[in-house]
XYZ file of C-alpha atoms in Angstrom:
768
model
C 137.157 133.742 103.570
C 137.887 132.045 106.892
C 140.651 129.935 105.311
C 142.314 133.081 103.924
C 142.231 134.663 107.382
C 143.782 131.520 108.864
C 146.558 131.550 106.257
C 147.239 135.232 106.924
C 147.388 134.656 110.676
C 149.744 131.697 110.166
C 152.063 133.821 108.039
C 152.081 136.580 110.672
C 152.782 134.046 113.423
C 155.596 132.557 111.365
C 157.181 135.968 110.960
C 156.802 136.894 114.617
C 158.088 133.604 115.953
C 160.824 132.831 113.492
C 162.223 136.161 112.441
C 165.791 135.832 113.727
C 166.426 138.188 116.644
C 170.022 139.245 117.181
C 169.340 140.102 120.829
C 168.504 136.436 121.444
C 172.072 135.493 120.485
C 173.851 137.464 123.183
C 175.141 136.710 126.610
C 174.931 140.000 128.519
C 175.635 141.286 132.020
C 175.136 144.415 134.081
C 178.535 144.307 135.799
C 182.173 143.361 135.093
C 183.282 139.799 135.716
C 184.250 139.286 139.346
C 185.989 135.978 138.572
C 187.159 133.792 135.710
C 183.826 131.947 135.839
C 182.068 135.156 134.871
C 184.476 136.223 132.090
C 183.509 135.697 128.444
C 185.438 133.508 125.970
C 186.646 134.466 122.501
C 188.765 132.232 120.262
C 189.802 131.538 116.695
C 190.433 127.820 117.105
C 193.898 128.168 118.612
C 194.239 131.671 120.112
C 191.744 132.635 122.796
C 191.024 134.908 125.703
C 188.681 135.239 128.638
C 187.455 138.840 128.656
C 186.590 140.291 132.062
C 185.060 143.595 130.941
C 186.613 145.635 133.738
C 186.140 149.410 133.694
C 189.297 150.721 135.354
C 191.226 147.459 134.999
C 190.602 145.170 132.057
C 192.090 141.681 132.036
C 192.320 139.410 129.025
C 193.442 135.981 130.211
C 195.227 134.501 127.201
C 195.597 131.005 125.766
C 197.325 129.522 122.747
C 196.470 125.882 122.077
C 200.051 124.575 121.911
C 201.400 126.043 125.174
C 202.087 122.744 126.949
C 204.701 121.777 129.466
C 206.654 118.576 128.949
C 208.115 116.686 131.860
C 208.032 113.100 130.670
C 205.666 110.503 129.284
C 204.287 107.286 130.775
C 206.254 104.367 129.401
C 204.929 100.987 128.305
C 205.730 98.156 130.658
C 207.305 95.946 128.062
C 206.312 92.319 127.913
C 203.348 92.881 130.162
C 201.563 90.515 127.821
C 203.391 87.630 129.420
C 201.160 87.898 132.492
C 197.923 88.493 130.572
C 196.885 84.804 130.588
C 197.303 84.640 134.355
C 195.402 87.890 134.905
C 192.571 86.690 132.682
C 192.369 83.362 134.446
C 192.095 85.133 137.786
C 189.335 87.367 136.452
C 187.392 84.499 134.904
C 187.578 82.762 138.268
C 186.354 85.837 140.161
C 189.673 86.651 141.854
C 189.291 90.335 141.062
C 191.454 91.952 143.717
C 194.439 89.711 143.012
C 194.100 90.284 139.267
C 193.892 94.025 139.804
C 197.112 94.016 141.802
C 198.837 92.205 138.945
C 197.528 94.772 136.467
C 198.937 97.537 138.597
C 202.299 95.811 138.894
C 202.799 94.536 135.354
C 200.612 96.626 133.033
C 200.044 100.123 134.425
C 202.717 102.786 134.164
C 203.448 105.094 137.036
C 201.074 108.027 137.190
C 202.763 111.255 136.218
C 202.897 113.907 138.929
C 200.076 116.405 138.552
C 201.122 119.191 136.234
C 204.025 117.328 134.621
C 202.483 117.621 131.175
C 199.858 120.288 131.287
C 198.155 122.854 129.127
C 199.042 126.313 130.427
C 197.958 129.895 130.180
C 199.805 132.042 127.676
C 199.560 134.895 130.158
C 197.507 138.005 130.824
C 197.068 141.236 128.942
C 196.290 143.842 131.585
C 195.110 147.358 130.759
C 194.772 149.824 133.633
C 192.719 152.866 132.604
C 193.022 156.220 134.331
C 190.727 159.227 134.439
C 187.599 157.148 135.056
C 185.714 158.331 138.137
C 182.552 156.359 138.536
C 180.439 154.957 135.746
C 176.850 154.168 134.793
C 174.849 152.353 132.113
C 177.323 149.489 132.193
C 176.809 146.460 129.960
C 179.085 143.739 128.669
C 178.030 141.159 126.150
C 179.175 138.295 123.967
C 177.654 138.307 120.495
C 177.394 134.658 119.489
C 176.576 135.193 115.821
C 179.504 137.584 115.260
C 181.978 136.288 117.851
C 183.016 139.413 119.690
C 182.619 140.863 123.160
C 181.564 144.449 123.748
C 181.770 146.434 126.963
C 179.970 149.786 127.189
C 179.563 152.311 129.985
C 179.272 156.040 130.602
C 181.612 158.044 132.810
C 180.566 161.619 133.242
C 179.066 162.400 129.850
C 181.442 160.182 127.891
C 180.383 156.903 126.278
C 183.113 154.245 126.285
C 183.062 151.134 124.089
C 185.566 148.263 124.135
C 185.434 145.438 121.621
C 187.435 142.180 121.717
C 187.569 139.358 119.164
C 189.964 136.659 117.928
C 190.266 136.493 114.164
C 190.900 133.243 112.349
C 191.723 134.774 108.919
C 194.327 137.121 110.420
C 195.361 134.917 113.388
C 195.212 137.864 115.767
C 193.435 138.800 118.985
C 192.183 142.379 118.799
C 190.923 144.873 121.366
C 189.568 148.280 120.381
C 188.871 150.943 123.043
C 186.863 153.959 121.904
C 185.172 157.013 123.438
C 182.671 159.372 121.862
C 184.801 162.402 122.740
C 188.479 162.928 121.820
C 191.413 162.461 124.176
C 189.566 160.306 126.697
C 191.673 157.125 126.681
C 194.642 156.950 129.045
C 195.993 153.643 130.318
C 198.940 151.436 131.183
C 199.397 148.205 129.185
C 201.257 145.190 130.532
C 201.844 141.538 129.603
C 202.319 139.159 132.529
C 202.505 135.433 133.184
C 202.567 133.455 136.445
C 205.573 131.318 135.425
C 209.274 131.974 135.964
C 210.596 131.450 132.475
C 209.514 134.584 130.618
C 211.332 137.623 129.340
C 209.508 140.858 128.613
C 210.808 143.297 126.029
C 209.049 146.625 125.579
C 209.615 149.192 122.857
C 207.543 152.116 121.723
C 204.523 150.543 120.050
C 204.800 146.942 121.192
C 205.438 144.476 124.009
C 207.044 141.081 123.421
C 206.935 138.194 125.883
C 208.911 134.990 125.339
C 209.243 131.909 127.457
C 209.207 128.162 127.782
C 206.605 126.123 129.615
C 208.277 124.512 132.633
C 211.782 124.717 131.121
C 211.414 121.738 128.769
C 207.944 122.324 127.326
C 207.167 124.389 124.268
C 208.916 127.669 123.638
C 206.454 130.442 122.931
C 206.257 134.078 122.056
C 203.498 136.650 122.082
C 203.575 140.230 120.846
C 201.123 143.039 121.523
C 201.246 145.817 118.971
C 199.641 149.135 119.898
C 197.976 151.512 117.438
C 196.752 154.950 118.514
C 194.520 157.639 117.116
C 195.765 160.786 118.811
C 197.477 160.901 122.187
C 200.983 159.944 123.218
C 202.726 156.655 124.004
C 205.794 156.047 126.163
C 207.690 153.193 127.792
C 207.951 152.875 131.563
C 209.889 149.779 132.601
C 208.000 146.769 131.225
C 204.837 148.730 130.508
C 203.454 150.953 127.798
C 201.799 154.184 128.914
C 199.085 155.783 126.797
C 197.861 159.327 127.406
C 194.888 161.213 125.956
C 194.241 158.975 122.957
C 191.068 159.210 120.896
C 191.137 155.514 120.092
C 193.322 152.572 121.168
C 193.749 149.336 119.211
C 195.722 146.364 120.531
C 196.723 143.494 118.232
C 198.083 140.381 119.913
C 199.724 137.498 118.060
C 201.287 134.347 119.484
C 203.106 131.203 118.380
C 205.164 128.300 119.683
C 207.645 125.704 118.473
C 205.197 122.819 119.088
C 205.086 122.005 115.370
C 208.757 122.793 114.824
C 208.366 126.443 113.866
C 210.230 129.382 115.337
C 207.839 131.273 117.642
C 209.471 134.551 116.678
C 209.153 133.868 112.970
C 205.481 132.953 113.389
C 204.699 136.157 115.275
C 206.638 138.272 112.790
C 204.770 136.680 109.878
C 201.383 137.298 111.521
C 202.213 140.946 112.193
C 203.665 141.519 108.759
C 200.499 140.179 107.134
C 198.517 142.638 109.276
C 200.669 145.636 108.462
C 198.352 147.237 105.904
C 195.103 145.920 107.319
C 192.724 148.369 108.981
C 190.713 147.492 112.058
C 187.491 147.410 110.069
C 188.999 145.092 107.453
C 190.161 142.682 110.152
C 186.841 142.902 112.003
C 184.676 142.454 108.904
C 186.711 139.497 107.633
C 186.551 137.916 111.081
C 182.755 138.104 111.138
C 182.435 136.846 107.573
C 184.706 133.891 108.333
C 182.919 133.012 111.587
C 179.438 133.285 110.157
C 180.184 130.859 107.324
C 180.001 128.216 110.078
C 177.674 129.718 112.637
C 174.884 130.805 110.299
C 174.326 127.303 108.938
C 171.962 126.517 111.814
C 169.274 128.590 113.477
C 167.127 127.603 116.422
C 164.319 129.999 117.290
C 162.155 129.477 120.341
C 159.599 132.156 121.303
C 160.886 134.267 124.162
C 159.280 134.454 127.583
C 159.500 137.181 130.205
C 162.619 135.524 131.610
C 164.565 136.228 128.419
C 164.589 139.970 129.149
C 166.891 139.465 132.136
C 170.686 139.447 132.102
C 172.274 136.062 131.396
C 173.598 135.435 134.899
C 170.152 136.275 136.282
C 168.545 133.811 133.869
C 170.944 131.056 134.912
C 170.395 131.826 138.592
C 166.615 131.751 138.090
C 166.890 128.156 136.877
C 167.765 127.180 140.434
C 164.263 128.320 141.351
C 162.569 126.564 138.445
C 161.949 129.593 136.217
C 160.345 128.800 132.867
C 162.711 130.162 130.208
C 162.163 128.262 126.948
C 164.362 130.475 124.744
C 167.326 129.679 126.998
C 167.305 126.457 124.958
C 168.300 128.273 121.779
C 170.853 130.479 123.563
C 172.520 127.483 125.216
C 172.437 125.496 121.982
C 174.050 128.254 119.944
C 176.577 128.962 122.694
C 177.762 125.367 122.371
C 178.177 125.821 118.618
C 179.984 129.106 119.229
C 182.418 127.400 121.613
C 183.135 124.575 119.170
C 183.862 126.927 116.267
C 186.041 129.019 118.584
C 188.106 126.110 119.921
C 188.343 123.590 117.062
C 189.171 124.688 113.527
C 190.802 122.689 110.727
C 194.564 122.733 111.220
C 194.240 123.186 114.985
C 194.564 120.795 117.886
C 191.278 119.329 119.128
C 189.398 121.024 121.942
C 190.745 119.837 125.297
C 188.960 119.506 128.629
C 188.572 123.276 128.758
C 188.367 123.879 125.012
C 191.225 126.368 124.675
C 190.373 128.439 127.777
C 192.334 127.554 130.904
C 193.880 129.762 133.560
C 197.164 129.315 135.372
C 199.945 126.758 135.000
C 198.127 123.758 136.512
C 194.499 123.735 135.349
C 192.192 120.939 136.556
C 193.198 117.499 135.238
C 195.997 119.279 133.331
C 193.315 120.363 130.825
C 194.368 117.288 128.860
C 192.571 114.867 126.543
C 190.522 112.294 128.434
C 189.667 109.627 125.860
C 187.195 107.718 128.031
C 184.328 110.088 127.171
C 185.325 113.724 127.540
C 186.990 114.459 124.202
C 184.426 112.312 122.409
C 181.620 114.335 124.014
C 183.311 117.533 122.820
C 182.526 116.421 119.286
C 179.032 114.994 119.676
C 177.442 118.176 118.275
C 179.906 118.606 115.397
C 178.104 116.689 112.652
C 174.446 117.091 113.614
C 174.798 120.868 114.089
C 176.452 121.300 110.686
C 180.012 121.901 111.876
C 181.643 118.945 110.186
C 184.911 120.827 109.561
C 185.263 121.453 113.294
C 185.315 117.665 113.765
C 188.504 117.300 111.690
C 191.035 118.249 114.424
C 189.803 115.354 116.561
C 189.736 112.900 113.656
C 193.304 113.794 112.744
C 194.359 113.610 116.387
C 193.169 109.988 116.537
C 195.505 109.131 113.667
C 198.390 110.933 115.365
C 198.014 108.589 118.328
C 198.823 105.625 116.089
C 202.622 105.688 116.278
C 202.711 105.508 120.051
C 199.560 103.385 120.112
C 201.165 100.730 117.915
C 204.149 100.546 120.269
C 201.861 100.153 123.267
C 199.827 97.480 121.498
C 202.979 95.572 120.591
C 205.079 96.021 123.740
C 202.333 95.731 126.334
C 199.791 93.417 124.694
C 201.742 91.675 121.901
C 198.960 92.748 119.561
C 198.730 94.336 116.131
C 196.943 97.612 115.512
C 196.971 100.484 117.955
C 195.560 101.195 121.391
C 195.004 104.197 123.646
C 193.766 104.209 127.193
C 191.831 106.653 129.351
C 193.884 109.804 128.756
C 196.580 111.434 126.658
C 198.013 114.904 126.060
C 199.742 117.084 123.481
C 202.611 114.583 123.352
C 200.301 111.714 122.391
C 201.191 109.070 124.967
C 199.099 105.890 124.865
C 200.400 103.775 127.765
C 197.938 102.960 130.569
C 198.786 105.011 133.617
C 197.726 105.526 137.203
C 195.316 103.351 139.149
C 193.295 100.401 137.799
C 190.029 102.224 138.543
C 190.637 104.595 135.642
C 193.821 103.509 133.889
C 193.188 99.863 132.963
C 190.887 100.679 130.053
C 192.246 99.847 126.565
C 189.242 101.145 124.606
C 190.095 104.814 124.039
C 191.327 104.497 120.463
C 188.479 102.151 119.553
C 185.779 104.549 120.755
C 187.489 107.545 119.172
C 187.811 105.768 115.829
C 184.023 105.381 115.554
C 183.894 109.166 115.063
C 185.557 108.707 111.689
C 182.687 106.606 110.382
C 180.153 109.017 111.859
C 181.893 111.825 109.978
C 181.512 109.876 106.761
C 177.847 109.077 107.384
C 177.033 112.769 107.732
C 179.454 114.247 105.198
C 179.864 111.536 102.565
C 183.553 112.467 102.309
C 184.791 109.275 100.693
C 188.192 110.784 99.919
C 188.869 111.400 103.611
C 187.669 107.892 104.436
C 189.813 106.258 101.747
C 192.982 108.306 102.219
C 193.019 108.445 105.980
C 189.999 107.476 108.026
C 189.535 103.805 107.168
C 193.131 102.856 107.959
C 192.814 104.422 111.424
C 189.560 102.561 112.065
C 191.073 99.328 110.807
C 194.126 99.612 113.061
C 191.927 100.225 116.101
C 189.838 97.169 115.181
C 192.991 95.103 114.599
C 194.023 95.707 118.176
C 190.670 94.601 119.544
C 190.707 91.521 117.319
C 193.998 90.433 118.841
C 193.119 91.545 122.359
C 189.888 89.591 122.700
C 189.858 86.024 123.995
C 187.193 83.345 124.249
C 185.366 82.954 127.507
C 186.286 79.507 128.922
C 182.656 78.685 129.755
C 180.727 80.110 126.801
C 183.332 80.035 124.042
C 182.303 83.565 123.043
C 184.655 86.471 122.464
C 185.258 88.861 125.332
C 187.605 91.759 126.091
C 189.861 92.008 129.105
C 191.500 92.866 131.327
C 189.453 96.047 131.216
C 186.964 97.985 133.324
C 183.908 100.220 133.151
C 185.400 103.729 133.118
C 186.285 105.052 136.538
C 183.714 102.876 138.317
C 184.109 100.180 140.971
C 182.130 97.154 142.086
C 181.900 95.035 145.201
C 183.084 91.447 144.920
C 181.066 88.621 146.518
C 183.320 88.913 149.596
C 182.666 92.690 149.747
C 185.997 93.935 148.434
C 186.256 96.825 145.979
C 187.591 96.197 142.488
C 187.364 97.613 138.981
C 189.158 95.307 136.555
C 187.131 92.525 134.949
C 186.506 90.641 131.715
C 183.933 91.900 129.219
C 182.295 94.938 130.824
C 179.190 96.007 128.917
C 180.743 99.144 127.490
C 183.647 97.197 125.969
C 181.277 94.844 124.198
C 179.196 97.746 122.905
C 182.298 99.552 121.601
C 183.456 96.373 119.858
C 180.024 96.092 118.218
C 180.117 99.745 117.164
C 183.665 99.801 115.805
C 183.504 96.423 114.045
C 180.224 97.301 112.339
C 181.642 100.665 111.334
C 184.720 99.002 109.828
C 182.568 96.454 107.990
C 180.407 99.210 106.531
C 183.445 101.295 105.582
C 185.109 98.287 103.969
C 181.974 97.645 101.925
C 181.705 101.307 100.973
C 185.305 101.359 99.722
C 185.089 97.815 98.320
C 188.316 96.715 100.006
C 189.550 94.283 102.672
C 187.006 91.526 102.153
C 188.899 89.004 104.310
C 189.292 91.471 107.149
C 185.635 92.378 106.881
C 184.665 88.732 107.107
C 186.915 88.166 110.131
C 185.226 91.023 111.970
C 181.799 89.699 111.069
C 182.775 86.261 112.377
C 183.824 87.721 115.712
C 180.679 89.825 115.938
C 178.574 86.729 115.385
C 180.264 85.092 118.363
C 180.653 88.188 120.555
C 179.533 87.861 124.166
C 176.128 89.538 124.432
C 175.470 92.303 126.924
C 173.291 90.911 129.708
C 170.077 92.204 131.231
C 169.898 91.441 134.947
C 166.954 89.939 136.806
C 165.959 93.408 138.003
C 165.611 94.523 134.382
C 168.732 96.702 134.160
C 171.620 96.298 131.742
C 174.502 94.738 133.625
C 177.525 97.053 133.790
C 179.770 94.090 134.596
C 179.209 90.650 133.136
C 179.502 88.827 136.464
C 176.070 88.929 138.108
C 177.631 88.146 141.480
C 179.248 91.594 141.761
C 177.270 94.619 142.938
C 177.558 98.365 142.516
C 179.752 100.129 145.036
C 178.706 103.567 143.719
C 175.124 103.312 142.443
C 175.014 107.040 141.622
C 178.286 107.065 139.668
C 178.818 109.880 137.145
C 179.809 107.516 134.308
C 176.908 105.537 132.848
C 179.147 103.567 130.548
C 176.928 100.538 130.039
C 174.463 102.689 128.074
C 177.038 103.418 125.360
C 174.925 101.221 123.065
C 172.049 103.680 123.502
C 174.127 106.807 122.929
C 176.458 107.648 121.232
C 176.209 104.259 119.510
C 173.074 103.114 117.692
C 173.072 99.489 118.841
C 169.895 99.964 120.856
C 166.744 101.555 119.433
C 162.999 101.108 119.776
C 162.589 99.440 116.372
C 165.131 96.649 116.802
C 165.970 96.206 120.492
C 163.026 97.315 122.666
C 164.140 95.095 125.554
C 167.452 96.941 125.799
C 165.650 100.286 125.559
C 163.477 99.350 128.540
C 166.541 98.073 130.388
C 168.267 101.391 129.661
C 165.338 103.248 131.195
C 165.731 101.204 134.359
C 169.466 101.947 134.507
C 168.805 105.675 134.292
C 166.009 105.582 136.826
C 168.249 103.813 139.312
C 171.304 106.009 138.632
C 169.352 109.224 139.109
C 167.630 107.905 142.217
C 171.095 107.463 143.759
C 172.399 110.917 142.806
C 173.688 110.369 139.265
C 174.131 113.299 136.930
C 175.919 115.346 139.576
C 178.631 116.485 137.148
C 177.860 118.710 134.182
C 179.035 116.312 131.490
C 177.221 113.384 133.109
C 173.973 115.343 133.134
C 174.541 116.221 129.472
C 174.977 112.539 128.617
C 171.699 111.776 130.399
C 169.900 114.337 128.202
C 171.098 112.443 125.132
C 170.028 109.126 126.639
C 166.505 110.361 127.248
C 166.352 111.941 123.802
C 167.139 108.542 122.287
C 164.526 106.948 124.553
C 162.008 109.550 123.283
C 161.219 110.525 126.876
C 160.489 114.218 126.371
C 159.588 114.911 129.996
C 162.851 113.560 131.412
C 164.969 114.999 128.612
C 163.643 118.475 129.459
C 163.937 117.881 133.195
C 167.612 117.014 132.824
C 168.288 119.914 130.479
C 166.942 122.373 133.030
C 168.882 120.525 135.754
C 172.036 121.059 133.677
C 171.310 124.794 133.662
C 170.351 124.961 137.319
C 173.095 122.806 138.838
C 176.011 122.693 136.402
C 176.140 125.984 134.507
C 178.296 128.905 135.657
C 177.304 132.575 135.265
C 179.146 132.820 131.930
C 177.248 129.696 130.814
C 180.297 127.451 130.714
C 179.819 123.979 132.130
C 180.625 123.221 135.741
C 181.938 119.708 136.462
C 182.799 121.269 138.999
C 185.165 122.950 138.161
C 184.829 124.014 134.520
C 184.879 121.341 131.827
C 183.663 122.243 128.366
C 182.274 118.789 127.517
C 179.028 119.535 129.349
C 178.378 122.465 127.016
C 178.993 120.312 123.961
C 177.027 117.360 125.308
C 174.100 119.619 126.174
C 174.121 121.131 122.696
C 174.102 117.658 121.154
C 171.218 116.671 123.443
C 169.063 119.575 122.266
C 169.751 118.591 118.661
C 168.818 114.950 119.413
C 165.469 116.100 120.799
C 164.681 117.688 117.429
C 166.248 115.289 114.927
C 167.574 111.720 114.950
C 168.974 109.605 112.140
C 170.828 106.715 113.772
C 168.460 103.779 113.183
C 168.050 103.817 109.409
C 165.422 106.556 109.571
C 165.460 110.326 109.780
C 163.048 111.091 112.614
C 161.542 114.557 113.008
C 160.860 115.888 116.523
C 161.430 112.512 118.211
C 161.602 114.016 121.704
C 160.041 117.475 121.605
C 159.380 118.697 125.157
C 155.949 120.065 125.975
C 157.740 123.144 127.305
C 158.765 124.047 123.728
C 155.385 123.980 121.950
C 156.378 126.370 119.153
C 159.650 126.828 117.354
C 161.802 126.400 114.315
C 165.185 124.890 113.594
C 167.026 125.071 110.283
C 170.232 123.526 109.018
C 170.575 120.446 111.218
C 172.249 117.500 109.523
C 171.067 113.904 109.317
C 173.142 110.887 108.357
C 173.095 110.445 104.611
C 173.955 114.091 104.014
C 170.442 115.466 104.503
C 170.084 119.049 105.738
C 166.866 119.351 107.711
C 164.726 122.321 108.720
C 161.635 121.900 110.901
C 158.828 124.174 112.053
C 156.396 123.130 114.757
C 153.209 124.566 116.307
C 151.365 123.491 119.430
C 153.857 120.629 119.838
C 153.047 119.266 116.359
C 154.998 119.278 113.128
C 153.968 122.205 110.934
C 156.416 121.980 108.033
C 159.749 120.361 107.195
C 162.314 120.924 104.467
C 164.865 118.287 103.484
C 167.808 119.302 101.312
C 169.910 116.444 99.973
C 173.623 117.161 99.726
C 174.556 113.664 98.525
C 171.483 112.430 96.657
C 171.087 109.424 98.950
C 167.682 107.849 99.651
C 165.905 108.926 102.781
C 163.384 107.170 104.973
C 161.599 109.893 106.909
C 159.528 109.427 110.060
C 157.267 111.673 112.072
C 155.533 109.770 114.859
C 153.901 106.748 113.156
C 154.007 108.171 109.638
C 156.901 106.983 107.420
C 157.675 108.084 103.854
C 160.599 107.373 101.550
C 162.188 109.579 98.901
C 165.031 109.352 96.425
C 166.164 112.966 96.020
C 168.649 114.337 93.519
C 171.825 116.045 94.723
C 170.852 119.522 95.873
C 167.119 118.838 95.712
C 164.864 120.359 98.371
C 161.729 118.559 99.495
C 159.143 120.579 101.410
C 156.665 118.579 103.471
C 153.561 119.391 105.483
C 152.516 117.932 108.821
C 151.377 114.700 107.096
C 154.751 114.352 105.344
C 153.079 115.113 102.027
C 155.171 117.041 99.512
C 154.317 120.694 99.007
C 156.643 121.221 96.041
């Protein structure tokens, strides 16, 4: 009898804890956004808006992914390779400052003026409402599972509701304003943009804005079409005036000539396809399309008292150490929401701000930094079951090849292709700027490892064979030609290079950055070469190339552990850190995102990684949002649940804005994506030949459930846990590959069929 009671109680607890609650998947606020950092993002992969939720004045700040200026590209310094031997000799001999000056003179292109090539706002859709005198019961919210914002309030006795979403199927941004009594919507509608190169054309029923970003950038067009139920519409100058409508619907489309199309033809085609579509058809198809991605993964954490507060209040409470466990699931799903909304197949990859950036000169041009930031954007893609959202980045890597081959040839006299620390919509690959950040030829190599990761999770051999492997191979070809043998050890080493954006002190106390064989370079070589070898074996091609990579790996300079027990960031033990709390922790690349270091095979490097993190944090590391997010992933891989949780809550407390976007400062979206990946890594890991359940479960999350996470090998994993212990797990095999499954010290192996589900109890014994 007692056992039956226990079973019944367990079932009730399961239902209470894990029944999905829609209210848990909302960001909500009691007041309109006072600034851009409080506005809420919507997007369909390419067309987005920040929604302010104003009562009398609503602003939708607009973006379209291809609106880029174009003022020139950094050019390769041809025949720079002629001075490479001299630069390398200087570096091997410890003459760092002199070598760095030569790099600047002979290898680095001039830095482009800030804003020369920059992602820009499409403009603003402003709606000024009249007849509203005071309001109450205000709430605005972002529904993560259905991808729309809703603003509600009461004025007098009238309930107003405004809904905004960006539809991928119909390629349109929609706003619907409603009231529960007729004739209550009166407003003025206007399209504006801060630039000088726009023309506004207004006719009854629509507004058209055309322009060109900084004269020689893309040409663009956006059209707002107005649909009314009741009321009247008129034109006043460059504005549309609406009076006494029952309902107002705005449909905004946009396009550019970035891909060679006519912006006007694109907008006309979008509007024509919408001609016979009702609001409810567009809205329903939008939700159905979005949820095919979003609903693949659930993460349910029991709510605490803190979860009843508005989102900005919850974030603010983190500064005071409030315990809010279900903020984990909200933050996690917000990251997935942002990725779906800013990176769809056929689109450009998410940039430094995703697709949401205000003004004509956003921070760092809102470009593509290839020395961690764009890679971090895609860390959650595979593990959180959004493999398709990874594709824009994977295709972008291949698009860098044409320019990257020229840079490899003209600057380094090498085969293959190279990219450095940053690029933009025009795909430049030349090193640019100062040695401290520009003299880093590893961008393409790191990015190319994402292709193999995509294959490990998805098993898409066609993509690997038709496209992915050749990109990986060309990146590895460059490194093969770029590396030289160290004159003292005879082992292969990269250089000239540097550890991203960091500096060291030379023995005579001068600052420098450029060196031979920084730890991160060697770890990227290991990662890319092993990925190429595995891909070559998988496709059964390129045996000679595979063997050449293996030969170089066998004789690759090893990453050193210093006398103090830390991994050396620079190979020369005579140099010291100039910035011991630096935001980049590049020499732990082998820990994450790579799989070179793990507790099973390289415990010494795991312990050395712990010491690196301890020292970095002691000196103020993790002070930017994305850096803190990277630290969460490091500690997840180290299985340090206490520090993983501590850094997750620090990310919320110190680097999360009221609208939950990441604060570098200012806003960079990579911290959101890195934090989402870190939460996933706490719950599931599959990088070391095993699928590990709950490898880093914080004590602060004693009960919960996750479903739909992906492990390498094409395994979809769902996990339930109670009192910080595994309760039940379900493994669904998409590819029919063998799986070695671990929970703590228990390891089991299975050979599932394609589509087979295996249900396991806390002892990893099969229940089906």
